[in-house]
């Protein structure tokens, strides 16, 4: 993957790349995600340290992309790829903004475990960026009239919960909306694509609704 990293720090959608196409949010995430999974399962801090410079370039690219557009018009890509037939895709700018914050969350963990001498600086840099962007995510994508994020899709409620950007006073309401849509409206089924499914399961488990996640998984 690093051999195919672009000069601007971005990653392609596939390796080897097929043409000169900028990688999409939630697809480029594979790079830090693979490193984090290697660390999680094998405790390989040296691998993370060896990738330090490439990671810094990747997060420089994300930082630059954010400052060009903000979250409301952030880079899109494929969105919540392939929801079940008949259900709409979650808003693509929402999905791109999620990828940004999700990568920052990963980066904080990665640099926090790295033995590289400059890892603490990078972790602090990303923590500061996360603190700035998290309130913006809520302000941009929460619909105060309807009381849900965006149009109310399962993915659009689950991802803010996973990221931890939902204000404390709204967490119970957003979780209830998500659970009601899964259990009552959809009778235990998902309306999410491949991104939303993964993080919806994690959000439900994090908020002590593993029972809903299990029921959803077996449908």
Coordinates of C-alpha atoms in Angstrom, one line a residue:
X1 CA 0.0 0.0 0.0
X2 CA 2.8 2.4 0.9
X3 CA 4.5 1.8 -2.4
X4 CA 1.3 3.2 -4.1
X5 CA 0.8 6.1 -1.7
X6 CA 0.3 9.3 -3.7
X7 CA 2.6 12.3 -3.4
X8 CA -0.1 14.2 -1.5
X9 CA -0.3 11.4 1.1
X10 CA -3.6 9.8 -0.1
X11 CA -4.1 6.1 -0.7
X12 CA -5.7 4.5 -3.7
X13 CA -8.9 2.5 -3.5
X14 CA -7.2 -0.7 -4.5
X15 CA -3.6 -1.9 -4.7
X16 CA -2.2 -2.0 -7.3
X17 CA -4.2 1.1 -8.3
X18 CA -6.4 1.0 -11.4
X19 CA -5.8 4.4 -13.1
X20 CA -5.2 7.8 -11.5
X21 CA -8.3 8.0 -9.2
X22 CA -8.1 9.5 -5.7
X23 CA -9.0 7.0 -3.1
X24 CA -12.4 7.3 -1.5
X25 CA -13.1 7.9 2.2
X26 CA -13.8 4.7 4.0
X27 CA -11.7 2.8 1.4
X28 CA -8.4 4.6 2.2
X29 CA -9.1 3.8 5.9
X30 CA -7.8 0.3 5.1
X31 CA -4.2 1.6 5.6
X32 CA -4.4 2.7 9.2
X33 CA -7.0 0.0 10.0
X34 CA -4.6 -2.8 8.9
X35 CA -1.8 -1.3 11.0
X36 CA -4.1 -1.0 14.0
X37 CA -5.3 -4.6 13.6
X38 CA -1.8 -5.9 13.4
X39 CA -1.0 -4.0 16.6
X40 CA -4.1 -5.3 18.3
X41 CA -3.7 -9.0 17.4
X42 CA 0.1 -9.3 17.3
X43 CA 1.4 -6.4 19.5
X44 CA 3.6 -5.3 16.6
X45 CA 4.7 -1.8 17.7
X46 CA 7.7 -2.0 15.4
X47 CA 5.5 -2.2 12.3
X48 CA 3.7 1.0 13.4
X49 CA 7.0 2.7 14.0
X50 CA 8.3 1.7 10.6
X51 CA 5.2 3.2 9.0
X52 CA 5.4 6.5 10.9
X53 CA 6.4 8.7 8.1
X54 CA 3.7 7.3 5.7
X55 CA 1.1 7.7 8.4
X56 CA 2.0 11.3 9.0
X57 CA 1.7 12.0 5.2
X58 CA -1.7 10.3 5.2
X59 CA -3.0 12.4 8.1
X60 CA -1.5 15.5 6.6
X61 CA -3.6 14.7 3.5
X62 CA -6.8 14.3 5.7
X63 CA -6.0 17.5 7.6
X64 CA -5.5 19.4 4.3
X65 CA -8.7 17.9 2.8
X66 CA -10.7 19.0 5.9
X67 CA -9.4 22.6 5.8
X68 CA -10.4 22.9 2.1
X69 CA -14.1 22.0 2.6
X70 CA -15.0 21.6 6.2
X71 CA -17.3 18.7 7.1
X72 CA -20.5 19.8 5.3
X73 CA -18.9 19.5 1.9
X74 CA -16.2 16.9 2.7
X75 CA -14.9 14.5 0.1
X76 CA -17.4 11.8 -0.8
X77 CA -16.7 8.6 -2.7
X78 CA -18.8 5.4 -2.5
X79 CA -20.8 6.3 0.7
X80 CA -22.3 3.4 2.7
X81 CA -21.7 0.9 -0.1
X82 CA -24.6 -1.3 -1.2
X83 CA -27.4 -1.0 1.3
X84 CA -30.2 -3.6 0.9
X85 CA -32.3 -3.2 -2.2
X86 CA -35.0 -0.6 -1.8
X87 CA -33.2 1.4 0.9
X88 CA -31.4 4.7 0.2
X89 CA -27.7 5.3 0.7
X90 CA -26.7 7.4 3.6
X91 CA -25.7 11.0 2.7
X92 CA -22.2 10.8 1.1
X93 CA -20.8 13.9 2.7
X94 CA -21.9 12.5 6.1
X95 CA -20.1 9.2 5.2
X96 CA -17.0 11.1 4.1
X97 CA -17.0 13.1 7.4
X98 CA -17.4 9.9 9.3
X99 CA -14.4 8.4 7.6
X100 CA -12.3 11.5 8.5
X101 CA -13.2 11.3 12.2
X102 CA -12.9 7.5 12.2
X103 CA -9.4 7.8 10.8
X104 CA -8.5 10.4 13.4
X105 CA -9.8 8.1 16.1
X106 CA -7.6 5.3 14.7
X107 CA -4.6 7.6 14.4
X108 CA -4.8 8.6 18.0
X109 CA -4.7 5.0 19.1
X110 CA -2.0 4.1 16.6
X111 CA 0.4 6.9 17.6
X112 CA -0.5 6.3 21.3
X113 CA 1.0 2.8 21.0
X114 CA 3.9 3.6 18.7
X115 CA 7.5 3.6 20.0
X116 CA 8.5 6.2 17.4
X117 CA 10.1 9.3 19.1
X118 CA 7.7 11.7 17.4
X119 CA 4.5 9.6 18.0
X120 CA 3.4 11.7 21.0
X121 CA 3.5 14.8 19.0
X122 CA 1.3 13.3 16.3
X123 CA -1.1 11.8 18.8
X124 CA -1.5 15.3 20.4
X125 CA -2.0 16.9 17.0
X126 CA -4.8 14.5 16.2
X127 CA -6.5 14.9 19.6
X128 CA -6.6 18.6 19.0
X129 CA -8.1 18.1 15.5
X130 CA -10.6 15.7 16.9
X131 CA -11.7 18.2 19.6
X132 CA -12.3 20.8 16.9
X133 CA -14.1 18.6 14.4
X134 CA -16.4 16.5 16.7
X135 CA -18.7 19.4 17.7
X136 CA -18.8 20.5 14.0
X137 CA -20.0 17.0 13.0
X138 CA -23.0 17.3 15.3
X139 CA -23.8 20.9 14.3
X140 CA -23.6 20.1 10.5
X141 CA -25.5 16.7 10.4
X142 CA -28.0 16.8 13.3
X143 CA -31.5 17.8 12.3
X144 CA -32.9 19.6 15.3
X145 CA -36.4 19.6 13.9
X146 CA -36.7 15.9 13.5
X147 CA -34.4 15.0 16.4
X148 CA -32.2 12.6 14.3
X149 CA -29.1 12.8 12.2
X150 CA -29.7 13.5 8.6
X151 CA -32.7 11.5 7.3
X152 CA -32.9 9.1 10.2
X153 CA -31.3 6.0 8.6
X154 CA -29.8 3.4 10.8
X155 CA -26.3 4.2 9.5
X156 CA -26.9 7.9 10.1
X157 CA -27.7 7.3 13.8
X158 CA -25.2 4.6 14.5
X159 CA -22.1 6.3 13.2
X160 CA -22.3 9.4 15.5
X161 CA -22.8 7.1 18.5
X162 CA -19.7 5.1 17.5
X163 CA -17.6 8.3 17.1
X164 CA -18.8 9.7 20.5
X165 CA -19.9 13.0 18.9
X166 CA -23.5 12.8 20.2
X167 CA -24.0 15.3 23.1
X168 CA -24.7 13.5 26.3
X169 CA -28.2 14.8 26.6
X170 CA -29.1 13.4 23.2
X171 CA -27.5 10.0 23.4
X172 CA -30.5 8.2 24.9
X173 CA -32.8 9.6 22.3
X174 CA -30.5 8.7 19.3
X175 CA -30.0 5.2 20.6
X176 CA -33.7 4.8 21.1
X177 CA -34.4 6.0 17.5
X178 CA -31.8 3.4 16.2
X179 CA -33.2 0.5 18.3
X180 CA -36.8 1.3 17.3
X181 CA -35.9 1.4 13.6
X182 CA -34.1 -1.9 13.8
X183 CA -36.6 -3.8 16.1
X184 CA -40.0 -2.3 15.2
X185 CA -39.8 -0.5 11.8
X186 CA -37.5 -3.1 10.1
X187 CA -38.4 -6.1 12.3
X188 CA -34.8 -6.8 13.2
X189 CA -33.3 -6.2 9.8
X190 CA -30.6 -3.8 8.6
X191 CA -30.9 -0.9 6.2
X192 CA -27.2 -0.3 6.2
X193 CA -24.4 -0.8 3.6
X194 CA -21.1 -2.4 4.4
X195 CA -19.8 0.5 6.4
X196 CA -22.9 1.1 8.5
X197 CA -23.4 -2.6 9.3
X198 CA -19.9 -2.8 11.0
X199 CA -20.2 0.3 13.1
X200 CA -23.8 -0.1 14.0
X201 CA -22.9 -3.4 15.6
X202 CA -20.1 -1.7 17.5
X203 CA -22.2 1.2 18.6
X204 CA -25.0 -1.0 19.9
X205 CA -22.5 -3.1 21.8
X206 CA -20.9 0.0 23.3
X207 CA -24.2 1.3 24.5
X208 CA -25.2 -2.0 26.2
X209 CA -27.6 -3.1 23.4
X210 CA -25.7 -6.2 22.4
X211 CA -29.0 -8.0 22.4
X212 CA -30.2 -5.9 19.5
X213 CA -26.9 -6.4 17.6
X214 CA -27.1 -10.2 18.1
X215 CA -30.8 -10.3 16.9
X216 CA -29.9 -8.2 13.9
X217 CA -26.9 -10.4 13.1
X218 CA -29.1 -13.6 13.0
X219 CA -31.8 -12.1 10.7

